[in-house]
Coordinates of C-alpha atoms and ligand atoms in Angstrom, one line a residue:
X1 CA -18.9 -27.2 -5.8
X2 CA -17.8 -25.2 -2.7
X3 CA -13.8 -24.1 -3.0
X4 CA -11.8 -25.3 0.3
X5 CA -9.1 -24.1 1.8
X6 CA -7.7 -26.3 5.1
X7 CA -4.9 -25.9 7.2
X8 CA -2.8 -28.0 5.2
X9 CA -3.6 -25.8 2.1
X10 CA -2.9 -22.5 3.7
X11 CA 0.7 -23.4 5.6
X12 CA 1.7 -24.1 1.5
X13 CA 0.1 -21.1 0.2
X14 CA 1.9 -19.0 2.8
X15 CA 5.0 -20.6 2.2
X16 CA 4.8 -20.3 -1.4
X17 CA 3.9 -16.5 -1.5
X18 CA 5.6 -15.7 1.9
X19 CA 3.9 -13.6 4.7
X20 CA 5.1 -10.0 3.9
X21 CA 3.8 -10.5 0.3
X22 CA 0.7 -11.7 1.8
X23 CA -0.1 -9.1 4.0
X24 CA 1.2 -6.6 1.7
X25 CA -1.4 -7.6 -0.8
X26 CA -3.7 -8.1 1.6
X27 CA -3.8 -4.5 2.9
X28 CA -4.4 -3.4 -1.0
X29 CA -7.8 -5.1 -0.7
X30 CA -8.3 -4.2 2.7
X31 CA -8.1 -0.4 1.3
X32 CA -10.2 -1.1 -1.4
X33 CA -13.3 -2.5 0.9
X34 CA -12.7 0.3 3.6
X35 CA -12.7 3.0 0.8
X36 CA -16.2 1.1 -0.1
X37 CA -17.2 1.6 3.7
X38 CA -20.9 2.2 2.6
X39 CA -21.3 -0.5 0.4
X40 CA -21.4 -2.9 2.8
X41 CA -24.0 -4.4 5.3
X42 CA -22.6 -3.8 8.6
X43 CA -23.5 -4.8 12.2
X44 CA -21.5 -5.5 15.2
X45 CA -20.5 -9.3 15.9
X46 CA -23.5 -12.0 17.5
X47 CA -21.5 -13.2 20.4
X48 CA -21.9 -16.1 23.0
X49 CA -20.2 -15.4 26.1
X50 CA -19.6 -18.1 28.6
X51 CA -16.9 -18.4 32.2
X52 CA -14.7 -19.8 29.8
X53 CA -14.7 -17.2 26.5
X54 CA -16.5 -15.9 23.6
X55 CA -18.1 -17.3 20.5
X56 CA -18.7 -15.2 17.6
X57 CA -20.0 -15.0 14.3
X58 CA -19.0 -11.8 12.0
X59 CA -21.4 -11.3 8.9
X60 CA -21.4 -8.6 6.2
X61 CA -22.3 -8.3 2.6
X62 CA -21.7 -6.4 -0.2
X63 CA -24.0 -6.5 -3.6
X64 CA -22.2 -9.6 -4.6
X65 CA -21.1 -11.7 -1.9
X66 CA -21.7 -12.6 1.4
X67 CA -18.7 -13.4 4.4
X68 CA -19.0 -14.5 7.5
X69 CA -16.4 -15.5 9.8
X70 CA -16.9 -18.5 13.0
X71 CA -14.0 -17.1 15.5
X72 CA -13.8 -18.0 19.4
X73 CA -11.2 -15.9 22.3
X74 CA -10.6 -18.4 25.2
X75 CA -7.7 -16.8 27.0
X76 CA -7.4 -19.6 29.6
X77 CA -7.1 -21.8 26.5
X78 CA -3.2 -22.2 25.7
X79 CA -3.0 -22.8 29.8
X80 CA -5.2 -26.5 28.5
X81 CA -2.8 -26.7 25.4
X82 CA -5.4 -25.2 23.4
X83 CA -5.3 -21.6 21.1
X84 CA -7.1 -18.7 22.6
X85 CA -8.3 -17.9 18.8
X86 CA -9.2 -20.1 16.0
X87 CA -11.5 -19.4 13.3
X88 CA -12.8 -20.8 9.6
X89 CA -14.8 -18.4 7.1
X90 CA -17.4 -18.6 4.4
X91 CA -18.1 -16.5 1.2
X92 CA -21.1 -17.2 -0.4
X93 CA -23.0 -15.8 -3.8
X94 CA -25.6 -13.4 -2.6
X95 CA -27.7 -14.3 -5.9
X96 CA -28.3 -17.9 -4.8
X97 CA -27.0 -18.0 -1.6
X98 CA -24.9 -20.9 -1.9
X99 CA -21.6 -20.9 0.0
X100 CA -18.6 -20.6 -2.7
X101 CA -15.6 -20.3 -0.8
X102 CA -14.7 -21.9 2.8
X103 CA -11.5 -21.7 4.8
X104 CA -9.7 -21.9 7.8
X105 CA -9.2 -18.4 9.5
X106 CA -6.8 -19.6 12.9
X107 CA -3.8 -18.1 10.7
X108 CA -6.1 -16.3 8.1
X109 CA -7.2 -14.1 11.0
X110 CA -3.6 -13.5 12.2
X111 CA -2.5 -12.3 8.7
X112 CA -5.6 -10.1 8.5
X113 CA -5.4 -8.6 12.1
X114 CA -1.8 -7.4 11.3
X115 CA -3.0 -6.5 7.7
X116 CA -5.1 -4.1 9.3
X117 CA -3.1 -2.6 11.9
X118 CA -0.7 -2.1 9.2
X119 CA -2.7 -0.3 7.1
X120 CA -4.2 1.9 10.0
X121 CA -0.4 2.5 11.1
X122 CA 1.1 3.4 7.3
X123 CA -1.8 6.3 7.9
X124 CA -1.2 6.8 11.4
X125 CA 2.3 6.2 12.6
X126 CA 4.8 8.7 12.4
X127 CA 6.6 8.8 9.4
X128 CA 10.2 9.0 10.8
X129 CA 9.3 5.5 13.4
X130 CA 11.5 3.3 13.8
X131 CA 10.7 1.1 17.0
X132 CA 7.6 -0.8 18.1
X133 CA 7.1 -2.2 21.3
X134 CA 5.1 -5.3 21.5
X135 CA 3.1 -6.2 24.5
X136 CA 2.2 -9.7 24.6
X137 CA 4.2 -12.2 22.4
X138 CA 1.4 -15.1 21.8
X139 CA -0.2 -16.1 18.5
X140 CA -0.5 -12.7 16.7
X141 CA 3.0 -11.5 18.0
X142 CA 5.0 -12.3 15.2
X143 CA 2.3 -11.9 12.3
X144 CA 1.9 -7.7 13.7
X145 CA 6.0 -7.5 13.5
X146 CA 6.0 -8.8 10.1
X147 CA 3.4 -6.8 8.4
X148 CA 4.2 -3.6 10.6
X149 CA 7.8 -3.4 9.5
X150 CA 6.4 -3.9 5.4
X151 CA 4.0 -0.8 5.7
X152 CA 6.4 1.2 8.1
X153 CA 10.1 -0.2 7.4
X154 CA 10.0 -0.8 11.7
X155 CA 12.7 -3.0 12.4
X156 CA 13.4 -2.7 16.0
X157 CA 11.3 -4.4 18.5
X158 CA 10.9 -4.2 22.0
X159 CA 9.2 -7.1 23.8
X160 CA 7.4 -7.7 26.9
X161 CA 5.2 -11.2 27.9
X162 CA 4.0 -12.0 31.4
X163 CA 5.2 -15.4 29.7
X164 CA 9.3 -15.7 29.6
X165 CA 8.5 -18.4 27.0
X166 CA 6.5 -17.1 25.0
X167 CA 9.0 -14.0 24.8
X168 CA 11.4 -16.3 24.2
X169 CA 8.9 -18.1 21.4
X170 CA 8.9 -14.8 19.9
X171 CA 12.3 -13.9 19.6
X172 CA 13.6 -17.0 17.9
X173 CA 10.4 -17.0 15.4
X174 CA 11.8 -13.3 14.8
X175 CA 15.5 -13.1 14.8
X176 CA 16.1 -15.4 11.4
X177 CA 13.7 -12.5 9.9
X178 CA 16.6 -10.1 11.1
X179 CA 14.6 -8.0 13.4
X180 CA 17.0 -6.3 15.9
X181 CA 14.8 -7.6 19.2
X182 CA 15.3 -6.2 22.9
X183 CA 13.8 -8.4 25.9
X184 CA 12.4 -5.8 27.9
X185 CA 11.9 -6.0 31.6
X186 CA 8.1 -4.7 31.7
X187 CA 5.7 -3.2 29.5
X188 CA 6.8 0.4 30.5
X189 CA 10.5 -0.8 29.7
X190 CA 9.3 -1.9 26.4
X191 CA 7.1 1.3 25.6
X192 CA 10.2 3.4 26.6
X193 CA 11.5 5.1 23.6
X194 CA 8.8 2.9 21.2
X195 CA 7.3 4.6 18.6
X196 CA 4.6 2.4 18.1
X197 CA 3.1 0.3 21.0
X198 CA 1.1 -2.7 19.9
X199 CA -1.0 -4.5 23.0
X200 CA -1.7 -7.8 21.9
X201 CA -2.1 -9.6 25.2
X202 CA -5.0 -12.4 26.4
X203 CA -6.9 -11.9 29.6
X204 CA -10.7 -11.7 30.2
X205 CA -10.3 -8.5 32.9
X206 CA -10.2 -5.2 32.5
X207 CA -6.8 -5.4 32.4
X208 CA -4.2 -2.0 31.9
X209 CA -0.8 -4.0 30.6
X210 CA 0.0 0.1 30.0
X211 CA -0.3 2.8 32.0
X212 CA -0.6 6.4 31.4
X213 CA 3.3 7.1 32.6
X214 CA 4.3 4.7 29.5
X215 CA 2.8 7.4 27.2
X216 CA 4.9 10.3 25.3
X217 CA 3.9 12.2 22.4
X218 CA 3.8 10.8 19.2
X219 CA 3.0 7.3 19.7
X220 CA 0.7 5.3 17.5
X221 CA -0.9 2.9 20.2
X222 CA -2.1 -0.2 18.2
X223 CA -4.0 -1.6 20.8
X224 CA -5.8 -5.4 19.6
X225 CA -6.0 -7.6 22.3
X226 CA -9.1 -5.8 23.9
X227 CA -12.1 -6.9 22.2
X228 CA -14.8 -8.0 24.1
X229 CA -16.8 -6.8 26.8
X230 CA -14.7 -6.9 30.3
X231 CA -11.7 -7.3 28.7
X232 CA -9.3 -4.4 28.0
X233 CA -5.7 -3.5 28.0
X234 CA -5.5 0.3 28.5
X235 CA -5.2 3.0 31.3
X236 CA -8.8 4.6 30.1
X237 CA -6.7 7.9 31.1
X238 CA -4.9 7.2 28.0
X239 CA -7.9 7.5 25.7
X240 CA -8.5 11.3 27.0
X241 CA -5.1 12.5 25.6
X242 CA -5.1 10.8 22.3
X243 CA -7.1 10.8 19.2
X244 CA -8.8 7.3 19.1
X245 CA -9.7 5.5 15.4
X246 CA -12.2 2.6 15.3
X247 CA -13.4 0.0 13.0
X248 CA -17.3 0.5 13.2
X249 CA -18.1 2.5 16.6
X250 CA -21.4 0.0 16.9
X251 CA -19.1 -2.6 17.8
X252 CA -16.1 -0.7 19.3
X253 CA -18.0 0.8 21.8
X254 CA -19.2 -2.6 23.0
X255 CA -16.0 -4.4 23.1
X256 CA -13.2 -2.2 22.3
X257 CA -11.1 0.1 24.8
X258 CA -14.1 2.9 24.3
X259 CA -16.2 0.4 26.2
X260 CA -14.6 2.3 29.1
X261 CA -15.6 5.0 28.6
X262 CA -18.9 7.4 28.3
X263 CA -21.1 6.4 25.4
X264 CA -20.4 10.0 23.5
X265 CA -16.7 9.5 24.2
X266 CA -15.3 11.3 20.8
X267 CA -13.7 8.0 17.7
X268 CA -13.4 8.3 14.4
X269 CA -13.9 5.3 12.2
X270 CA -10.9 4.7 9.9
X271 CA -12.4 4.2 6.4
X272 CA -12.9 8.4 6.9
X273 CA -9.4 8.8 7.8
X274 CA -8.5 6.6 4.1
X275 CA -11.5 8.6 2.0
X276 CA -10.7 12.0 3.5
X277 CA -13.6 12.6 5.1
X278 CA -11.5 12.7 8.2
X279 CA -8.4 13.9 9.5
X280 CA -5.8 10.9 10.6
X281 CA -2.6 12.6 12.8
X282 CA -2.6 16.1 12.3
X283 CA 1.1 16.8 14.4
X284 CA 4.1 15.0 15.6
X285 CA 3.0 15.2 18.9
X286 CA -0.6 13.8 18.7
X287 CA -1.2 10.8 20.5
X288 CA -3.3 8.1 18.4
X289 CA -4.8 5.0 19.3
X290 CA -6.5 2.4 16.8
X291 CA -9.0 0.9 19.1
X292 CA -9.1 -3.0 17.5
X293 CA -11.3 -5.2 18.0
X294 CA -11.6 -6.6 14.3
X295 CA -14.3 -6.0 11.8
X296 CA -16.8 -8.5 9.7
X297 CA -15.4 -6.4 6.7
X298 CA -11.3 -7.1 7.4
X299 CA -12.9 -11.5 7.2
X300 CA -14.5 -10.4 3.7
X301 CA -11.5 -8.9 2.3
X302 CA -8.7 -11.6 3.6
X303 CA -11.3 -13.8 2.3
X304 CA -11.4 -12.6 -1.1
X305 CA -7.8 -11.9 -1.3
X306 CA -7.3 -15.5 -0.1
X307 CA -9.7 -16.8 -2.9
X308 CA -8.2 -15.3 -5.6
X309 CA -4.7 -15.6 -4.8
X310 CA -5.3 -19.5 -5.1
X311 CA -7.3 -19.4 -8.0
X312 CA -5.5 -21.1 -10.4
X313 CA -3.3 -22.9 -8.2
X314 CA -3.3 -26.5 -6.1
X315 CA -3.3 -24.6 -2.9
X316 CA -7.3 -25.6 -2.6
X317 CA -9.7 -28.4 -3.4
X318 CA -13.5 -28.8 -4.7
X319 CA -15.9 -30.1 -1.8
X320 CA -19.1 -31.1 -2.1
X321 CA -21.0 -29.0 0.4
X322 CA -24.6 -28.1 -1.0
X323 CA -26.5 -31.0 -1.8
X324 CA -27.8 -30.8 -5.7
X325 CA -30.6 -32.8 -6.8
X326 CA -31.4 -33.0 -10.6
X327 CA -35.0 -31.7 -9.4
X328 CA -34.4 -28.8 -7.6
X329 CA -37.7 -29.5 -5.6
X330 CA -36.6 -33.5 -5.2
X331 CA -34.4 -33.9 -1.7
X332 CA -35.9 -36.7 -0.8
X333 CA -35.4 -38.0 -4.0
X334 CA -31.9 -37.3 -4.3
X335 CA -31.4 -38.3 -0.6
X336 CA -33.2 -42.1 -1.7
X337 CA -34.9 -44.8 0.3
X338 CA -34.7 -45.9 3.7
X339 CA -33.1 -49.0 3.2
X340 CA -32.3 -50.0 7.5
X341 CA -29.6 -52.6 7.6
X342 CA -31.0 -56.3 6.9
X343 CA -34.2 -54.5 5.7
Ligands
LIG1 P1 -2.2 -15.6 22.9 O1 -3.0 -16.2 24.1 O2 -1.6 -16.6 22.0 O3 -1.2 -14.6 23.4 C1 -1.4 -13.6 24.4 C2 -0.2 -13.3 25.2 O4 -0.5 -12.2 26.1 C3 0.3 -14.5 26.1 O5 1.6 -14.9 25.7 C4 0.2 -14.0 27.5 O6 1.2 -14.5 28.3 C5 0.3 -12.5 27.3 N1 -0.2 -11.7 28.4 C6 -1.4 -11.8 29.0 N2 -1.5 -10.8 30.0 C7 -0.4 -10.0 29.8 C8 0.1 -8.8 30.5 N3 -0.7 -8.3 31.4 N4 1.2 -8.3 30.1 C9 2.0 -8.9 29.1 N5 1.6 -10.0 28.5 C10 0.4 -10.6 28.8 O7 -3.3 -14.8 22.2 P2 -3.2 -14.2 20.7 O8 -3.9 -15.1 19.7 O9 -1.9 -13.7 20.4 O10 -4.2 -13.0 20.8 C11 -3.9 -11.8 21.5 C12 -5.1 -11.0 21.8 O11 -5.5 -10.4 20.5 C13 -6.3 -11.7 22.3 O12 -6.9 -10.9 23.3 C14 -7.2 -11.9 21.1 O13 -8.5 -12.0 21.5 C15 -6.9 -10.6 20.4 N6 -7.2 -10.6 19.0 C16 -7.7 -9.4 18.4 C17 -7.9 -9.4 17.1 C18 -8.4 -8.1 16.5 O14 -8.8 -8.1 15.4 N7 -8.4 -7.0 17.2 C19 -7.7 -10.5 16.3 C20 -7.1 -11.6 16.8 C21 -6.9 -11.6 18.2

């Protein structure tokens, strides 16, 4: 039997555990996996671009088990009253193959994207920050504040949304979790005097919701809401006077900010910045951008962390999703006649 998590399932498990504790746990197994960089099979997304968006499927492996995540980006979706991301997710037993853990991932991948940022920003950020700016108050808006402020104690926002509703979205979602929130103006007004900046807008251009002037030194850019090919969110003329961290370059350079820029254009991948092998922010003045686009390996370990946090718990249920004959060589057997009605 196949262990199932559905949407129903994971809005109780979350509001059982709570999101910070989520998120906090699941940027312990995040670490783990990235600090196992090498372990895994790696290659960048397979993705399906149409006029309307992108379809993608994100596989890796390890010795034991197999992830991959179904994910879609539609920005011109929540215009037809439908979600620019959804997603569900498999793990499966690399000795048999057969799928042993299946979920949704719309919220799963929410928790994990701001799982990761946090973790890259705890290493990144400067220590002393104490105000992010947030560009682009959709979907993942309120999941980056949340796990932000429990890796960096940020408490202070500064907002910015083409959308005055879906500022306004944000802000009550937010204020009951006793952020201090500022409605900025623009995304320069919002960057003013912001520690960190986190880009998480939707739009399939090449798109620069902030410009170079926005910049001063010592900002941690978190930029996620460029990820696919022909859509981006920064100036490139920020990228030359900052230190830029990726996920794997393979896939970076295809979709992520980088994509902008010459195919040498200097990155270092994070899980060198977390094993030593490379150097995160070095001074208090250093600009540093993590480039996201989100990572096969980020599915696999929100995945796990989701599997065994319900394990022993009603949060899931056992579906029948492989088909098991007695005979392992019988299908047709177990399948039985053809028996066509009134036959
Ligand atoms: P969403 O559509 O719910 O929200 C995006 C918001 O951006 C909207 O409110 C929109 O009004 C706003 N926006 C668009 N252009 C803007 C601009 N120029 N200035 C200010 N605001 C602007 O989308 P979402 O689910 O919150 O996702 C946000 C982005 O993050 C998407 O591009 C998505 O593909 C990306 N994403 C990345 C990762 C990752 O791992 N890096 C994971 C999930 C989503």
């Amino acid at each position: 039997m196949t262990r199932f998590v559905d949407v129903h399932d994971m809005v109780r498990w979350i509001g059982r555990f709570g999101h910070e504790a989520i998120m906090s746990g699941m940027v312990e197994y995040l670490e783990s996996d990235f600090k196992r960089w090498q372990s895994f099979e790696k290659s960048p997304r397979v993705a399906s671009h149409t006029p309307f968006g992108v379809i993608e499927l994100m596989p890796t492996s390890d010795a034991d088990t197999y992830a991959f995540k179904y994910v879609n980006g539609h920005p011109s979706n929540p215009a037809r009253g439908f979600q620019t991301v959804t997603a569900f997710g498999v793990l499966a037993d690399v000795q048999n193959g057969y799928p042993v853990f299946l979920a949704e991932m719309t919220v799963l991948t929410a928790l994990r994207t701001a799982a990761t940022s946090a973790m890259v920003a705890k290493q990144l950020a400067r220590p002393e920050s104490t105000t992010m700016a947030l560009i682009g108050t959709g979907s993942q808006s309120e999941f980056q504040s949340i796990a932000i402020r429990s890796a960096t104690g940020i408490n202070k926002l500064r907002i910015w949304d083409t959308d005055p509703d879906a500022m306004a979205k944000c802000e009550r979602n937010l204020e009951p979790l006793n952020f201090e929130i500022y409605k900025a103006s623009s995304a320069a007004d919002a960057a003013a005097g912001a520690d960190i900046v986190t880009t998480c807008t939707a739009d399939k251009t090449n798109a620069q919701v902030l410009h170079k002037d926005a910049i001063r030194p010592g900002m941690h850019l978190n930029a996620i809401g460029g990820d696919c090919p022909g859509k981006t969110e920064l100036d490139p003329d920020i990228l030359d006077e900052a230190t830029v961290f990726v996920e794997y370059t393979p896939q970076t350079r295809i979709e992520g900010e980088i994509q902008n820029k010459p195919a040498d254009f200097a990155v270092t991948e994070f899980w060198q910045v977390l094993t030593g092998k490379a150097p995160g922010r070095t001074s208090e003045t250093q600009v540093t951008i993590f480039d996201s686009v989100g990572f096969a390996i980020e599915d696999f370990s929100a995945l796990r962390y989701l599997r065994d946090s319900v394990d022993g718990t009603e949060f899931f249920e056992e579906i029948d999703l492989v088909a098991h004959p007695d005979d392992p060589k019988d299908l047709f057997g177990f399948v039985g006649a053809y028996s066509p009605v009134g036959g």
